[in-house]
Every structure is written in structure tokens, then in C-alpha cells.
Amino acid sequence: MKHRTWPRASSSSPFSSFPFPTDTPSSSSAAKHTRFVRRCSHSHPPPLPAAPSDVGAGFSALPYDVMAKIAASFDDPTLKAASVVCRSWWEALRPLREAMMLLRWGKKFKHGSPRVKQNAEKALESFEKAAARGSALAMVDAGLMYWERGEKQRALDLFLKSAELGNHAAQCNLGISYLQAEPPKTEEAIKWLRKASVGGNARAQYQLALTLHRSCGTKSNMKEAARWYLKAAEGGYVRAMYNISLCYSFGDGLTHSNQLARKWMKRAADSGHSKAQYEHGLALFSEGDMMKAVVYLELATRAGERGASHVKNEALHRLSAASRDHAMHLADSWRALPSK
């Protein structure tokens, strides 16, 4: 798919969702899961070690609603670990443990599995039940399904509730939703994107940088935009890799550096960004490295970059028949680096 140049909006789905395993568990892990389910549903928790007096006077005395808010965005391993800290935490986190099981079922119904038939209605029902038990993760998944159905206000309500509980994916989704509103709510969008960005969400970091880049007329805004592009690029976000390369190349918000511009352009190209493949191929062509130039230009051509074909053909004429065949073989066997 052809990648747009900066600072246009991303053409991919603007939403993100907390990753959640969907693989069918092995028999041994299934047995462990069954034991955990029984443990969660048991009316009394297993014997727990007594908390030291200094801990007991503090954390174990937290009100249940406070504990539920703190743990709303916990993933499964973290929730399990927190549940066995002390008896009061076990009781306080019971609804979230139930929500985690419902969330798993929702994922299975949404995506399907060898043993579970895909069913969007049951998926949404599971996500809603998990959300009602306080799971910020489930609120994101339910919100995504409502958004896809066109029920945007219901989606926004869920994103907002999850975002207020500290879920970074929800904060990112909420920020992007505000940018897409008519008219756009740019200040609110920046507020939530910044919260998600500080929390390490790479998509939010890219969207925040893009928003600052578009709206900036000041040097300080461009510096902040470049800083978030770099953060997102370091977090594996491909479009940010391309944009930070341009920042270094033009000295836009950062000190000019051909070396760093080249580094990030290659990384974006290796991660599948079509325009980066084209531009990196052009650089290789200008340096006389025809073999590598053909590979990147062929990849860019296949992705729809129109200008790449002419330069690729010119590079092919300068190679031997054996080298041409080898270059095309490399393009055929190329695989993008893992990225976000």
C-alpha cells in the first residue's frame, strides 16, 4: 500500500487496541487456566501470607473502589500477581479477574479460533460485561466495535471512561477521535495524545507529532513535534521513522544530520514504507550501488510508487543478466522488519 508523505494523516486504521493473546492454549496451559478459573470463582481465596505490618497499614487498607481504579488497565499476569498480595486485594480485584476471563472470550468470539466460531454479537456482549466489571481494556475493545458499527458516540463514551482510568490505547483513540470531529477539537486531542505519548504509546506519539507539525507556526512547536517523531520511531512506528528522517535531512526541529537521516530512511524502507524504499533506492542509485538500488526500487514499484519504475529500469541496464536475476530474487524473498 502506498504511504503518504508527511504531514498528511495516516491512511491506516487510526485506532489501537491493547494486545491480547488469541492462540489456543496447550493442554498443560489449559489445565493451569482451568485451575485459575476455579480459584477465581471460589468463595474463599487460598491461604495467603500475612502482610508485614508496615505494608498492611498502607496498601492492604486501600478502599475497594480505589484498588479497582488502579488495576483497571492491568494485563492478566499483573492482575494475577496483584491478587495474591493480600486477602483484601484478592477480594477487591475479584470483578477484574472475572472481567479478564470475559475479555478473553470476547477476543475469541471476535477473531475466531479452532474451537470458537467467530461471532461479533457475542464478542461485543463479552466486552460489555467485562467493561461493566471495570476493565479499561474491555472498554477499548467494546469502543472499537461500536466505532466500526458507526455508533461513534457510544464508542467515545467508552474511550473517555477508559482514558480517565489511565489506559493509553484509549487515550490515543480519544485524541484521534477529537481530531476527526467536525469541527476538530484540537486542544482536547493534543491533551489526550500527550497523556498517551508520555505513557509510551507509539501511535499516540506519532499522531501528537503530526498534529503539532501541522498546526505549528513556531520553532518551539516543530522542536516538540520532532521530539515525538523520534520517540515514536524508536518505538517502532514506521511512518515516524520516515518523518524523523526528513526532520534530520532538512534540519527541521532537529540539528541537520545526513547520517541520521540516512539511518532512519533505511530503517523505514526495511520496515515496508514504500516512499522510504523509493527514496532510499534513489540514494543507492546515485551512489552507484545498482544491485541494492534495484531491490528497493522494485519494492517501491510493487507498492505503487510510480516514479520508482523508471529509475529501476535504468539501474537494471547497468547490471549483468546474473546480477539482475539475483536482485529480483532478493526482492521476491524480501520480508519487512517487524514494526508498528
Short mmCIF file of C-alpha atoms in Angstrom, two decimals:
data_model
loop_
_atom_site.label_atom_id
_atom_site.label_comp_id
_atom_site.label_asym_id
_atom_site.label_seq_id
_atom_site.Cartn_x
_atom_site.Cartn_y
_atom_site.Cartn_z
CA MET A 1 0.00 0.00 0.00
CA LYS A 2 1.32 3.42 -0.92
CA HIS A 3 2.43 5.53 2.04
CA ARG A 4 1.56 9.20 2.07
CA THR A 5 4.20 11.85 2.61
CA TRP A 6 4.26 13.99 5.70
CA PRO A 7 2.46 15.67 7.35
CA ARG A 8 -0.73 14.12 5.93
CA ALA A 9 -2.91 11.87 8.05
CA SER A 10 -2.23 8.16 8.27
CA SER A 11 -4.29 6.08 5.84
CA SER A 12 -4.36 3.06 8.11
CA SER A 13 -6.93 2.44 10.82
CA PRO A 14 -6.35 5.20 13.37
CA PHE A 15 -7.21 3.08 16.33
CA SER A 16 -5.14 0.86 18.53
CA SER A 17 -6.10 -1.84 20.93
CA PHE A 18 -4.25 -3.45 23.81
CA PRO A 19 -2.56 -6.61 22.50
CA PHE A 20 -4.12 -9.76 23.82
CA PRO A 21 -3.08 -13.37 23.10
CA THR A 22 -5.54 -15.30 20.93
CA ASP A 23 -3.63 -18.53 20.46
CA THR A 24 -5.28 -21.72 21.59
CA PRO A 25 -3.56 -22.82 24.81
CA SER A 26 -1.77 -26.14 25.06
CA SER A 27 -3.21 -28.88 27.22
CA SER A 28 -0.84 -28.04 30.07
CA SER A 29 -1.57 -24.30 29.94
CA ALA A 30 -5.29 -25.08 29.60
CA ALA A 31 -5.11 -27.13 32.78
CA LYS A 32 -3.40 -24.23 34.56
CA HIS A 33 -6.04 -21.85 33.23
CA THR A 34 -8.82 -24.15 34.48
CA ARG A 35 -7.25 -24.21 37.93
CA PHE A 36 -7.05 -20.41 37.91
CA VAL A 37 -10.70 -20.09 36.86
CA ARG A 38 -11.76 -22.38 39.69
CA ARG A 39 -9.58 -20.40 42.04
CA CYS A 40 -11.16 -17.10 40.93
CA SER A 41 -14.69 -18.41 41.28
CA HIS A 42 -14.11 -19.98 44.69
CA SER A 43 -15.86 -18.19 47.50
CA HIS A 44 -12.70 -18.09 49.61
CA PRO A 45 -9.18 -17.27 48.43
CA PRO A 46 -6.36 -19.73 49.14
CA PRO A 47 -4.23 -19.16 52.23
CA LEU A 48 -2.20 -16.02 51.74
CA PRO A 49 0.92 -14.94 53.62
CA ALA A 50 0.27 -12.25 56.20
CA ALA A 51 1.44 -8.84 55.03
CA PRO A 52 4.16 -7.13 57.07
CA SER A 53 2.76 -4.56 59.48
CA ASP A 54 4.06 -1.55 57.51
CA VAL A 55 2.52 -2.84 54.26
CA GLY A 56 -0.72 -3.89 55.92
CA ALA A 57 -1.21 -0.43 57.35
CA GLY A 58 -0.98 1.07 53.88
CA PHE A 59 -1.67 -0.83 50.68
CA SER A 60 -3.88 -3.57 52.09
CA ALA A 61 -6.16 -0.93 53.64
CA LEU A 62 -6.92 0.75 50.31
CA PRO A 63 -10.67 1.05 49.61
CA TYR A 64 -12.00 -1.44 47.06
CA ASP A 65 -13.01 1.26 44.57
CA VAL A 66 -9.52 2.78 44.68
CA MET A 67 -7.94 -0.62 44.07
CA ALA A 68 -10.32 -1.25 41.16
CA LYS A 69 -9.33 2.05 39.51
CA ILE A 70 -5.63 1.39 39.99
CA ALA A 71 -5.92 -2.09 38.48
CA ALA A 72 -8.40 -1.24 35.70
CA SER A 73 -5.71 -1.34 32.97
CA PHE A 74 -3.71 -4.26 34.38
CA ASP A 75 -2.92 -7.09 31.99
CA ASP A 76 -3.57 -10.68 33.02
CA PRO A 77 -0.16 -11.51 34.62
CA THR A 78 -0.11 -8.24 36.57
CA LEU A 79 -3.67 -8.76 37.77
CA LYS A 80 -2.87 -12.28 38.94
CA ALA A 81 0.22 -11.06 40.79
CA ALA A 82 -1.68 -8.23 42.48
CA SER A 83 -4.49 -10.57 43.53
CA VAL A 84 -2.25 -12.66 45.77
CA VAL A 85 -0.57 -9.78 47.61
CA CYS A 86 -3.04 -9.95 50.47
CA ARG A 87 -6.60 -11.02 51.27
CA SER A 88 -8.14 -7.57 50.81
CA TRP A 89 -6.60 -7.23 47.33
CA TRP A 90 -7.91 -10.67 46.41
CA GLU A 91 -11.44 -9.59 47.26
CA ALA A 92 -11.13 -6.13 45.72
CA LEU A 93 -9.86 -7.46 42.40
CA ARG A 94 -12.41 -10.28 42.04
CA PRO A 95 -14.57 -8.34 39.50
CA LEU A 96 -11.50 -7.58 37.37
CA ARG A 97 -10.47 -11.23 37.34
CA GLU A 98 -13.95 -12.08 36.08
CA ALA A 99 -13.61 -9.27 33.52
CA MET A 100 -10.33 -10.72 32.30
CA MET A 101 -11.99 -14.06 31.55
CA LEU A 102 -14.81 -12.28 29.71
CA LEU A 103 -12.26 -10.28 27.77
CA ARG A 104 -10.55 -13.49 26.65
CA TRP A 105 -13.86 -14.88 25.44
CA GLY A 106 -14.62 -11.62 23.67
CA LYS A 107 -11.32 -11.86 21.79
CA LYS A 108 -12.07 -15.44 20.80
CA PHE A 109 -15.55 -14.55 19.54
CA LYS A 110 -14.24 -11.51 17.69
CA HIS A 111 -11.37 -13.21 15.88
CA GLY A 112 -12.47 -16.84 15.97
CA SER A 113 -10.36 -19.82 16.96
CA PRO A 114 -10.21 -23.53 16.16
CA ARG A 115 -12.73 -24.19 18.94
CA VAL A 116 -14.77 -20.97 18.92
CA LYS A 117 -16.78 -19.76 15.95
CA GLN A 118 -16.48 -16.07 15.09
CA ASN A 119 -19.48 -14.15 16.44
CA ALA A 120 -19.44 -10.33 16.60
CA GLU A 121 -22.56 -10.09 18.78
CA LYS A 122 -21.18 -12.44 21.42
CA ALA A 123 -17.82 -10.66 21.26
CA LEU A 124 -19.43 -7.30 21.96
CA GLU A 125 -21.58 -8.79 24.72
CA SER A 126 -18.46 -10.23 26.39
CA PHE A 127 -16.59 -6.93 26.09
CA GLU A 128 -19.55 -5.01 27.57
CA LYS A 129 -19.81 -7.39 30.53
CA ALA A 130 -16.08 -7.08 31.14
CA ALA A 131 -16.30 -3.28 30.86
CA ALA A 132 -19.17 -3.25 33.38
CA ARG A 133 -16.82 -5.00 35.82
CA GLY A 134 -14.35 -2.15 35.48
CA SER A 135 -11.89 -3.39 32.83
CA ALA A 136 -10.40 -0.45 30.93
CA LEU A 137 -9.03 -2.90 28.36
CA ALA A 138 -12.53 -4.20 27.61
CA MET A 139 -13.83 -0.64 27.28
CA VAL A 140 -11.33 -0.09 24.46
CA ASP A 141 -12.38 -3.27 22.64
CA ALA A 142 -16.08 -2.52 23.03
CA GLY A 143 -15.46 1.05 21.87
CA LEU A 144 -13.64 -0.16 18.77
CA MET A 145 -16.57 -2.40 17.84
CA TYR A 146 -19.08 0.41 18.31
CA TRP A 147 -16.88 2.71 16.21
CA GLU A 148 -16.74 0.16 13.40
CA ARG A 149 -20.55 -0.06 13.53
CA GLY A 150 -20.85 3.70 13.16
CA GLU A 151 -22.07 4.22 16.74
CA LYS A 152 -19.39 6.80 17.40
CA GLN A 153 -20.87 8.47 20.46
CA ARG A 154 -21.07 5.15 22.32
CA ALA A 155 -17.50 4.48 21.28
CA LEU A 156 -16.36 7.90 22.50
CA ASP A 157 -18.09 7.39 25.86
CA LEU A 158 -16.18 4.13 26.36
CA PHE A 159 -12.88 5.59 25.17
CA LEU A 160 -13.30 8.51 27.58
CA LYS A 161 -14.10 6.28 30.54
CA SER A 162 -11.12 4.02 29.79
CA ALA A 163 -8.84 7.02 29.16
CA GLU A 164 -9.76 8.51 32.54
CA LEU A 165 -8.75 5.19 34.11
CA GLY A 166 -5.30 5.65 32.56
CA ASN A 167 -5.47 3.32 29.55
CA HIS A 168 -3.03 4.66 26.95
CA ALA A 169 -4.69 2.98 23.96
CA ALA A 170 -7.98 4.62 24.92
CA GLN A 171 -6.27 7.99 25.36
CA CYS A 172 -4.79 7.63 21.88
CA ASN A 173 -8.13 6.63 20.36
CA LEU A 174 -9.90 9.50 22.09
CA GLY A 175 -7.34 12.01 20.84
CA ILE A 176 -7.63 10.79 17.25
CA SER A 177 -11.44 10.85 17.52
CA TYR A 178 -11.33 14.50 18.57
CA LEU A 179 -9.11 15.28 15.58
CA GLN A 180 -11.69 13.70 13.28
CA ALA A 181 -14.61 15.60 14.83
CA GLU A 182 -16.41 18.35 12.88
CA PRO A 183 -15.02 20.82 13.70
CA PRO A 184 -11.83 19.23 15.08
CA LYS A 185 -11.26 19.59 18.84
CA THR A 186 -7.52 20.09 18.51
CA GLU A 187 -6.76 21.21 22.07
CA GLU A 188 -8.62 18.27 23.59
CA ALA A 189 -6.95 15.93 21.10
CA ILE A 190 -3.48 17.18 22.00
CA LYS A 191 -4.27 16.84 25.71
CA TRP A 192 -5.16 13.14 25.42
CA LEU A 193 -2.49 12.32 22.84
CA ARG A 194 0.12 13.85 25.11
CA LYS A 195 -1.05 11.70 28.04
CA ALA A 196 -0.82 8.55 25.90
CA SER A 197 2.54 9.64 24.49
CA VAL A 198 4.04 10.15 27.93
CA GLY A 199 2.75 6.66 28.72
CA GLY A 200 4.77 5.24 25.81
CA ASN A 201 2.09 4.66 23.17
CA ALA A 202 3.97 4.90 19.83
CA ARG A 203 0.88 5.58 17.71
CA ALA A 204 -0.09 8.46 20.02
CA GLN A 205 3.46 9.83 19.85
CA TYR A 206 3.27 9.86 16.06
CA GLN A 207 -0.21 11.41 15.98
CA LEU A 208 0.83 14.06 18.51
CA ALA A 209 3.92 14.91 16.44
CA LEU A 210 1.82 15.07 13.27
CA THR A 211 -0.75 17.34 14.92
CA LEU A 212 1.93 19.69 16.27
CA HIS A 213 3.67 19.64 12.88
CA ARG A 214 0.50 20.60 11.03
CA SER A 215 -0.55 23.32 13.42
CA CYS A 216 2.87 24.69 14.21
CA GLY A 217 3.95 28.08 13.08
CA THR A 218 6.56 28.40 15.75
CA LYS A 219 10.01 26.92 16.12
CA SER A 220 9.24 25.50 19.57
CA ASN A 221 6.25 23.51 18.26
CA MET A 222 8.36 21.98 15.49
CA LYS A 223 11.01 21.02 18.02
CA GLU A 224 8.40 19.25 20.12
CA ALA A 225 6.96 17.58 17.01
CA ALA A 226 10.40 16.29 16.03
CA ARG A 227 10.98 15.02 19.56
CA TRP A 228 7.77 12.96 19.44
CA TYR A 229 8.53 11.72 15.91
CA LEU A 230 11.82 10.42 17.26
CA LYS A 231 10.17 8.77 20.26
CA ALA A 232 7.64 7.04 18.01
CA ALA A 233 10.36 5.96 15.57
CA GLU A 234 12.40 4.48 18.41
CA GLY A 235 9.23 2.67 19.49
CA GLY A 236 8.97 1.03 16.05
CA TYR A 237 6.34 3.23 14.36
CA VAL A 238 7.18 3.15 10.64
CA ARG A 239 5.69 6.44 9.49
CA ALA A 240 7.54 8.18 12.30
CA MET A 241 10.81 6.65 11.03
CA TYR A 242 10.21 8.25 7.64
CA ASN A 243 9.24 11.61 9.11
CA ILE A 244 12.17 11.78 11.51
CA SER A 245 14.46 11.05 8.58
CA LEU A 246 13.04 14.14 6.84
CA CYS A 247 13.48 16.18 10.03
CA TYR A 248 17.18 15.29 10.13
CA SER A 249 17.53 15.80 6.39
CA PHE A 250 16.01 19.32 6.41
CA GLY A 251 17.18 20.29 9.89
CA ASP A 252 13.52 20.76 10.79
CA GLY A 253 13.16 20.79 14.57
CA LEU A 254 16.48 18.95 14.90
CA THR A 255 20.11 19.58 14.03
CA HIS A 256 20.77 18.67 10.40
CA SER A 257 22.42 15.24 10.05
CA ASN A 258 22.76 13.34 6.79
CA GLN A 259 23.97 10.28 8.65
CA LEU A 260 20.91 10.08 10.93
CA ALA A 261 18.60 10.96 8.04
CA ARG A 262 20.01 8.06 6.07
CA LYS A 263 19.82 5.69 9.04
CA TRP A 264 16.12 6.34 9.63
CA MET A 265 15.24 6.33 5.93
CA LYS A 266 16.79 2.87 5.57
CA ARG A 267 15.04 1.63 8.69
CA ALA A 268 11.69 2.87 7.37
CA ALA A 269 12.40 1.25 3.99
CA ASP A 270 13.34 -2.05 5.66
CA SER A 271 10.09 -1.88 7.64
CA GLY A 272 7.99 -1.61 4.47
CA HIS A 273 7.41 2.14 3.98
CA SER A 274 7.04 2.46 0.20
CA LYS A 275 8.12 6.09 -0.15
CA ALA A 276 11.17 5.39 2.04
CA GLN A 277 12.01 2.43 -0.23
CA TYR A 278 11.81 4.75 -3.23
CA GLU A 279 13.95 7.48 -1.67
CA HIS A 280 16.49 5.02 -0.27
CA GLY A 281 16.68 3.34 -3.67
CA LEU A 282 17.35 6.72 -5.30
CA ALA A 283 20.18 7.37 -2.83
CA LEU A 284 21.74 3.98 -3.58
CA PHE A 285 21.39 4.62 -7.32
CA SER A 286 23.15 7.99 -7.02
CA GLU A 287 25.99 6.27 -5.14
CA GLY A 288 26.36 3.63 -7.84
CA ASP A 289 25.17 0.65 -5.76
CA MET A 290 22.92 -0.68 -8.54
CA MET A 291 22.20 -4.09 -7.03
CA LYS A 292 20.71 -2.73 -3.80
CA ALA A 293 19.08 0.16 -5.65
CA VAL A 294 17.15 -2.29 -7.85
CA VAL A 295 15.89 -4.22 -4.82
CA TYR A 296 14.48 -1.16 -3.03
CA LEU A 297 13.15 0.42 -6.22
CA GLU A 298 11.43 -2.82 -7.21
CA LEU A 299 9.78 -3.00 -3.78
CA ALA A 300 8.67 0.62 -4.12
CA THR A 301 7.29 -0.07 -7.61
CA ARG A 302 5.27 -3.02 -6.34
CA ALA A 303 3.87 -0.82 -3.58
CA GLY A 304 2.66 1.73 -6.12
CA GLU A 305 5.40 4.38 -6.19
CA ARG A 306 5.15 5.41 -9.84
CA GLY A 307 8.47 7.17 -10.18
CA ALA A 308 10.45 4.17 -8.94
CA SER A 309 9.95 2.07 -12.07
CA HIS A 310 11.87 4.38 -14.43
CA VAL A 311 14.92 4.61 -12.16
CA LYS A 312 14.82 0.85 -11.52
CA ASN A 313 14.88 0.12 -15.25
CA GLU A 314 17.84 2.43 -15.68
CA ALA A 315 19.68 0.60 -12.89
CA LEU A 316 18.84 -2.79 -14.41
CA HIS A 317 20.52 -1.79 -17.70
CA ARG A 318 23.76 -1.29 -15.79
CA LEU A 319 23.76 -4.79 -14.31
CA SER A 320 24.70 -8.11 -15.83
CA ALA A 321 21.96 -10.66 -16.51
CA ALA A 322 23.06 -12.72 -13.49
CA SER A 323 23.03 -9.64 -11.23
CA ARG A 324 19.60 -8.64 -12.49
CA ASP A 325 18.21 -12.09 -11.71
CA HIS A 326 19.79 -12.02 -8.26
CA ALA A 327 18.39 -8.57 -7.49
CA MET A 328 14.88 -9.64 -8.48
CA HIS A 329 15.24 -12.80 -6.40
CA LEU A 330 16.15 -10.65 -3.38
CA ALA A 331 13.06 -8.52 -3.96
CA ASP A 332 10.88 -11.62 -4.27
CA SER A 333 12.15 -13.06 -0.98
CA TRP A 334 12.14 -9.75 0.93
CA ARG A 335 10.23 -9.57 4.20
CA ALA A 336 9.55 -6.38 6.15
CA LEU A 337 11.09 -5.99 9.58
CA PRO A 338 8.60 -6.26 12.47
CA SER A 339 7.18 -2.82 13.18
CA LYS A 340 4.13 -0.93 14.44
#
